C-alpha positions as a printed NumPy array, in Angstrom:
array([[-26.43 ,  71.685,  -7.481],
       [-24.702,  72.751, -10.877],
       [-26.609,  71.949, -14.255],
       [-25.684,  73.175, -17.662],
       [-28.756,  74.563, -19.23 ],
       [-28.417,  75.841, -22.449],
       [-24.705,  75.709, -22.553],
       [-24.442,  77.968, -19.299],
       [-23.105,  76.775, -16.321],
       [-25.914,  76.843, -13.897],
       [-25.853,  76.418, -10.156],
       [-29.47 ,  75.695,  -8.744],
       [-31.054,  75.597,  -5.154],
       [-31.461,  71.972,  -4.592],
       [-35.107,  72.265,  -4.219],
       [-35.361,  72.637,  -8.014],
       [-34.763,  68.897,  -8.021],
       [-37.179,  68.19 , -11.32 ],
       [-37.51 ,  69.812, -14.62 ],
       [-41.044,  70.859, -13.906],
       [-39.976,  72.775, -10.86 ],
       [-37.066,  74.386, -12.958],
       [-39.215,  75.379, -15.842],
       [-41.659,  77.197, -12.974],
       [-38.48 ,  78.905, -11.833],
       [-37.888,  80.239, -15.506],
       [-41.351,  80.893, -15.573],
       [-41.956,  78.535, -18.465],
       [-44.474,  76.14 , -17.165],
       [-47.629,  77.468, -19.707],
       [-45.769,  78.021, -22.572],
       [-44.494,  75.458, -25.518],
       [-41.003,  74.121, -24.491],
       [-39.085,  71.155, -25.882],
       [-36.526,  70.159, -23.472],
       [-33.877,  67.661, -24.127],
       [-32.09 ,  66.288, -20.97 ],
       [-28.445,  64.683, -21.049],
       [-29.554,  64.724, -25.076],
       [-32.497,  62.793, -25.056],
       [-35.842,  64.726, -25.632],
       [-38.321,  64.391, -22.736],
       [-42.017,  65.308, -23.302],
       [-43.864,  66.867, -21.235],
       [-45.535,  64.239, -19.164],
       [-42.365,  63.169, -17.858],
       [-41.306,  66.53 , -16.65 ],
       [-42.882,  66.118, -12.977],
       [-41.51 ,  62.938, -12.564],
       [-37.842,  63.249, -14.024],
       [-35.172,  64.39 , -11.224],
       [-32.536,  66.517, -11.848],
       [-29.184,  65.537, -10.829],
       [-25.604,  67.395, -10.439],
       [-24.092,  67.311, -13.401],
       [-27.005,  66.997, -15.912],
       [-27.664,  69.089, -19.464],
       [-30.207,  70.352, -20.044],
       [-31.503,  72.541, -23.472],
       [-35.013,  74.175, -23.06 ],
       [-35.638,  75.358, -26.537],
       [-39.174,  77.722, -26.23 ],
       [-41.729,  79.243, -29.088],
       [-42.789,  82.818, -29.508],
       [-45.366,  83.696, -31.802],
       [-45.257,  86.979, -33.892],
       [-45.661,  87.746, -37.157]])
């Protein structure tokens, strides 16, 4: 399937079919993300129950601490 995620042009193995699944795969599950799909913002109890689809946007914005 082909995705746009963060303005890049994406194509994914089908099995990452939900945003949880492709956050795991970018190894961002633990940390603070804010993702916005086809530009609405989705919080975070909706990512293991939102499918992905061919075609969709996606922007995973993510926070690093430092001083």
């Amino acid at each position: 399937m082909n995705i746009i995620v963060n303005g890049q042009i994406m194509q994914i193995e089908d099995s990452l079919n939900r945003v949880d699944k492709l956050l795991h795969s970018f190894n961002l599950q633990v940390k603070t993300v804010v993702v916005e799909l086809n530009r609405q913002i989705l919080t975070r109890e909706y990512h293991e129950t939102t499918a992905l689809r061919d075609g969709d946007r996606i922007e995973i914005v993510h926070f690093v601490g430092g001083g």
